[in-house]
CSV table of C-alpha atoms in Angstrom, one decimal:
chain,number,residue,atom,x,y,z
O,1,UNK,CA,-33.8,6.8,-2.8
O,2,UNK,CA,-37.6,6.6,-3.7
O,3,UNK,CA,-37.1,7.4,-7.3
O,4,UNK,CA,-39.2,5.1,-9.4
O,5,UNK,CA,-37.4,3.5,-12.2
O,6,UNK,CA,-33.9,4.8,-11.2
O,7,UNK,CA,-32.0,1.6,-10.7
O,8,UNK,CA,-33.4,0.4,-14.0
O,9,UNK,CA,-32.0,3.4,-15.7
O,10,UNK,CA,-28.7,3.0,-14.1
O,11,UNK,CA,-28.3,-0.7,-14.5
O,12,UNK,CA,-26.5,-0.6,-17.8
O,13,UNK,CA,-23.7,1.6,-16.2
O,14,UNK,CA,-23.2,-0.4,-13.0
O,15,UNK,CA,-20.3,-2.6,-12.1
O,16,UNK,CA,-20.2,-5.8,-9.9
O,17,UNK,CA,-17.3,-6.0,-7.4
O,18,UNK,CA,-16.8,-7.9,-4.5
O,19,UNK,CA,-16.2,-6.0,-1.2
O,20,UNK,CA,-12.6,-7.0,-1.2
O,21,UNK,CA,-12.0,-5.8,-4.7
O,22,UNK,CA,-13.7,-2.3,-3.8
O,23,UNK,CA,-11.8,-1.9,-0.7
O,24,UNK,CA,-8.5,-2.6,-2.3
O,25,UNK,CA,-9.1,-0.4,-5.3
O,26,UNK,CA,-10.5,2.5,-3.4
O,27,UNK,CA,-8.9,2.3,-0.2
O,28,UNK,CA,-5.2,1.1,-1.3
O,29,UNK,CA,-4.7,1.6,-5.0
O,30,UNK,CA,-6.3,5.1,-5.5
O,31,UNK,CA,-5.6,6.0,-1.9
O,32,UNK,CA,-7.8,9.2,-2.3
O,33,UNK,CA,-6.9,10.5,1.2
O,34,UNK,CA,-3.4,9.0,1.5
O,35,UNK,CA,-4.5,7.0,4.6
O,36,UNK,CA,-5.4,3.7,3.0
O,37,UNK,CA,-8.8,3.9,4.8
O,38,UNK,CA,-12.1,3.5,2.9
O,39,UNK,CA,-15.0,5.5,4.3
O,40,UNK,CA,-18.6,4.1,3.3
O,41,UNK,CA,-21.8,6.1,4.0
O,42,UNK,CA,-24.9,3.9,4.6
O,43,UNK,CA,-28.3,5.1,3.8
O,44,UNK,CA,-30.2,3.7,6.9
O,45,UNK,CA,-33.7,5.1,6.0
O,46,UNK,CA,-35.2,2.0,4.4
O,47,UNK,CA,-33.8,-0.2,7.3
O,48,UNK,CA,-35.2,2.2,9.9
O,49,UNK,CA,-38.6,1.9,8.1
O,50,UNK,CA,-38.3,-1.9,8.4
O,51,UNK,CA,-37.3,-1.7,12.0
O,52,UNK,CA,-40.4,0.6,12.6
O,53,UNK,CA,-42.7,-1.8,11.0
O,54,UNK,CA,-41.2,-4.7,12.9
O,55,UNK,CA,-41.6,-2.9,16.2
O,56,UNK,CA,-45.0,-1.9,15.4
O,57,UNK,CA,-46.2,-5.5,14.4
O,58,UNK,CA,-44.5,-7.1,17.6
O,59,UNK,CA,-46.9,-5.3,20.0
O,60,UNK,CA,-48.3,-7.9,22.3
O,61,UNK,CA,-45.9,-10.6,21.0
O,62,UNK,CA,-43.6,-10.3,23.8
O,63,UNK,CA,-40.6,-8.6,21.9
O,64,UNK,CA,-41.2,-5.2,23.3
O,65,UNK,CA,-42.0,-6.1,26.7
O,66,UNK,CA,-38.4,-6.2,27.8
O,67,UNK,CA,-36.7,-4.2,25.1
O,68,UNK,CA,-36.8,-0.6,26.8
O,69,UNK,CA,-37.3,2.7,25.1
O,70,UNK,CA,-37.1,3.3,21.3
O,71,UNK,CA,-37.3,-0.3,20.0
O,72,UNK,CA,-37.1,0.8,16.2
O,73,UNK,CA,-33.7,2.3,16.9
O,74,UNK,CA,-32.3,-0.8,18.8
O,75,UNK,CA,-33.7,-3.1,15.9
O,76,UNK,CA,-32.0,-0.8,13.5
O,77,UNK,CA,-28.6,-1.1,15.4
O,78,UNK,CA,-28.8,-4.7,15.6
O,79,UNK,CA,-29.6,-4.9,11.8
O,80,UNK,CA,-26.6,-2.8,10.9
O,81,UNK,CA,-24.3,-4.7,13.4
O,82,UNK,CA,-25.3,-8.0,11.9
O,83,UNK,CA,-24.9,-6.9,8.4
O,84,UNK,CA,-21.4,-5.5,8.8
O,85,UNK,CA,-20.0,-7.9,11.3
O,86,UNK,CA,-18.0,-9.5,8.3
O,87,UNK,CA,-15.5,-6.7,8.8
O,88,UNK,CA,-14.4,-8.8,11.9
O,89,UNK,CA,-14.2,-11.9,9.6
O,90,UNK,CA,-12.1,-9.9,7.1
O,91,UNK,CA,-9.6,-8.9,9.7
O,92,UNK,CA,-9.2,-12.7,10.7
O,93,UNK,CA,-8.6,-13.5,7.0
O,94,UNK,CA,-6.1,-10.8,6.6
O,95,UNK,CA,-4.1,-12.0,9.7
O,96,UNK,CA,-4.2,-15.4,8.2
O,97,UNK,CA,-2.7,-14.4,5.0
O,98,UNK,CA,0.0,-12.6,7.0
O,99,UNK,CA,0.7,-15.7,9.1
O,100,UNK,CA,1.0,-17.8,5.8
O,101,UNK,CA,3.3,-15.4,4.1
O,102,UNK,CA,5.6,-15.4,7.1
O,103,UNK,CA,5.5,-19.3,6.9
O,104,UNK,CA,6.2,-19.3,3.2
O,105,UNK,CA,9.3,-16.8,3.5
O,106,UNK,CA,10.5,-18.9,6.5
O,107,UNK,CA,10.4,-22.0,4.4
O,108,UNK,CA,12.2,-20.3,1.4
O,109,UNK,CA,15.1,-18.9,3.6
O,110,UNK,CA,15.5,-22.3,5.4
O,111,UNK,CA,16.0,-24.0,2.1
O,112,UNK,CA,18.8,-21.3,1.4
O,113,UNK,CA,20.5,-21.7,4.8
O,114,UNK,CA,20.3,-25.6,4.7
O,115,UNK,CA,22.0,-25.5,1.3
O,116,UNK,CA,24.6,-23.0,2.6
O,117,UNK,CA,23.6,-20.3,0.2
O,118,UNK,CA,24.4,-16.7,1.4
O,119,UNK,CA,23.5,-15.1,-1.7
O,120,UNK,CA,21.6,-16.8,-4.4
O,121,UNK,CA,22.0,-16.9,-8.1
O,122,UNK,CA,19.8,-13.7,-8.5
O,123,UNK,CA,22.1,-11.8,-6.1
O,124,UNK,CA,19.6,-11.9,-3.3
O,125,UNK,CA,21.4,-12.1,0.1
O,126,UNK,CA,19.7,-14.6,2.2
O,127,UNK,CA,20.0,-12.6,5.4
O,128,UNK,CA,18.2,-9.7,3.8
O,129,UNK,CA,15.5,-11.9,2.3
O,130,UNK,CA,14.8,-13.3,5.7
O,131,UNK,CA,13.7,-9.9,7.1
O,132,UNK,CA,11.7,-8.8,3.9
O,133,UNK,CA,8.5,-8.7,5.9
O,134,UNK,CA,9.8,-6.8,9.0
O,135,UNK,CA,10.3,-3.3,9.9
O,136,UNK,CA,11.6,-1.7,7.9
O,137,UNK,CA,10.7,-3.3,4.6
O,138,UNK,CA,13.5,-3.6,2.2
O,139,UNK,CA,14.2,-4.0,-1.6
O,140,UNK,CA,13.0,-7.7,-1.4
O,141,UNK,CA,9.7,-7.2,0.2
O,142,UNK,CA,7.7,-6.5,-2.9
O,143,UNK,CA,9.4,-9.7,-4.4
O,144,UNK,CA,8.3,-11.9,-1.5
O,145,UNK,CA,4.7,-10.6,-2.0
O,146,UNK,CA,4.9,-11.4,-5.7
O,147,UNK,CA,6.4,-14.8,-5.1
O,148,UNK,CA,3.7,-15.7,-2.6
O,149,UNK,CA,0.9,-14.7,-4.9
O,150,UNK,CA,2.4,-16.8,-7.6
O,151,UNK,CA,2.7,-19.7,-5.3
O,152,UNK,CA,-1.0,-19.5,-4.1
O,153,UNK,CA,-2.6,-18.4,-7.3
O,154,UNK,CA,-0.6,-19.7,-10.3
O,155,UNK,CA,1.0,-22.9,-9.1
O,156,UNK,CA,-2.0,-23.8,-6.6
O,157,UNK,CA,-4.6,-22.3,-8.7
O,158,UNK,CA,-6.4,-20.4,-5.9
O,159,UNK,CA,-9.0,-18.0,-7.2
O,160,UNK,CA,-8.4,-14.2,-8.0
O,161,UNK,CA,-10.2,-13.3,-4.8
O,162,UNK,CA,-7.2,-15.0,-3.0
O,163,UNK,CA,-4.8,-12.6,-4.7
O,164,UNK,CA,-7.0,-9.6,-3.8
O,165,UNK,CA,-7.0,-10.7,-0.1
O,166,UNK,CA,-3.2,-11.3,0.0
O,167,UNK,CA,-2.8,-7.8,-1.5
O,168,UNK,CA,-5.2,-6.0,0.9
O,169,UNK,CA,-3.6,-7.9,3.9
O,170,UNK,CA,-0.2,-6.8,2.8
O,171,UNK,CA,-1.2,-3.3,2.1
O,172,UNK,CA,-2.8,-3.1,5.8
O,173,UNK,CA,0.5,-4.8,7.1
O,174,UNK,CA,2.6,-2.0,5.9
O,175,UNK,CA,0.3,0.7,5.9
O,176,UNK,CA,0.1,0.5,9.7
O,177,UNK,CA,3.8,0.0,10.2
O,178,UNK,CA,5.7,2.8,11.7
O,179,UNK,CA,3.0,5.5,11.3
O,180,UNK,CA,2.1,6.5,7.8
O,181,UNK,CA,5.7,5.9,6.6
O,182,UNK,CA,5.2,3.0,4.4
O,183,UNK,CA,1.7,4.2,3.0
O,184,UNK,CA,0.9,4.9,-0.7
O,185,UNK,CA,2.9,4.7,-3.8
O,186,UNK,CA,5.9,2.5,-3.6
O,187,UNK,CA,9.5,3.9,-4.4
O,188,UNK,CA,12.8,2.3,-4.1
O,189,UNK,CA,15.9,4.6,-3.9
O,190,UNK,CA,18.4,3.1,-6.5
O,191,UNK,CA,21.2,4.8,-4.5
O,192,UNK,CA,20.6,3.8,-0.9
O,193,UNK,CA,18.2,1.0,-1.8
O,194,UNK,CA,15.8,2.3,1.0
O,195,UNK,CA,11.9,1.8,0.4
O,196,UNK,CA,9.4,4.3,0.8
O,197,UNK,CA,5.5,3.9,0.4
O,198,UNK,CA,3.9,0.4,0.4
O,199,UNK,CA,5.9,-2.6,-1.0
O,200,UNK,CA,2.5,-4.2,-1.9
O,201,UNK,CA,1.9,-1.5,-4.4
O,202,UNK,CA,5.0,-2.2,-6.2
O,203,UNK,CA,4.5,-2.6,-10.0
O,204,UNK,CA,5.7,-6.5,-9.7
O,205,UNK,CA,2.7,-7.0,-7.3
O,206,UNK,CA,0.3,-5.4,-9.4
O,207,UNK,CA,1.5,-7.1,-12.5
O,208,UNK,CA,1.2,-10.5,-10.8
O,209,UNK,CA,-2.3,-9.6,-9.7
O,210,UNK,CA,-3.3,-8.9,-13.5
O,211,UNK,CA,-1.6,-12.2,-14.5
O,212,UNK,CA,-3.8,-14.1,-11.9
O,213,UNK,CA,-6.9,-12.4,-13.3
O,214,UNK,CA,-5.9,-13.6,-16.8
O,215,UNK,CA,-5.0,-17.0,-15.6
O,216,UNK,CA,-8.3,-17.4,-13.9
O,217,UNK,CA,-10.1,-16.8,-17.2
O,218,UNK,CA,-8.1,-19.5,-19.2
């Protein structure tokens, strides 16, 4: 911003978050716009200055011979593109978690079926458990997320970032299911047993995330 000493003054109030933690908190948990989408503004003035400097100092070095018009803006475009291409990697990681939780659920259901269990000791019907990740979500959807995070981060000792990634992936999974029907705060109708909002925002899921955070510090 060009204000001398500003960041040193603000340093004591700053917080260090991973990009995943920030997007989950701002985009899904707070859900300020009710869409589960995070809007980020980028101040590109410093990057543009760097691009202009690079373009100027490349004169006669071959770079601008074939680059066409407005080389600084082209350099700025490629710089931003390279810096934020990790968004694609995030989508790949989310899809990977969705595949893994489907596999996890399939294995749990298979155990029940192989043992001839129609309703387990907790009163959970195997047929309803089997479709907990489908459309529409049901009263057992949030429990499956809780079980999966427990398996990955408590039993297998994966890091807190894995729980954040699983949570964000499942938020996206339901936020984009059937329009915006399963976006926002989770609710279960006690009479009809119908779900509204995002199952990944259920209290049991938020509680296991906190437990993972504590577990990682022990």
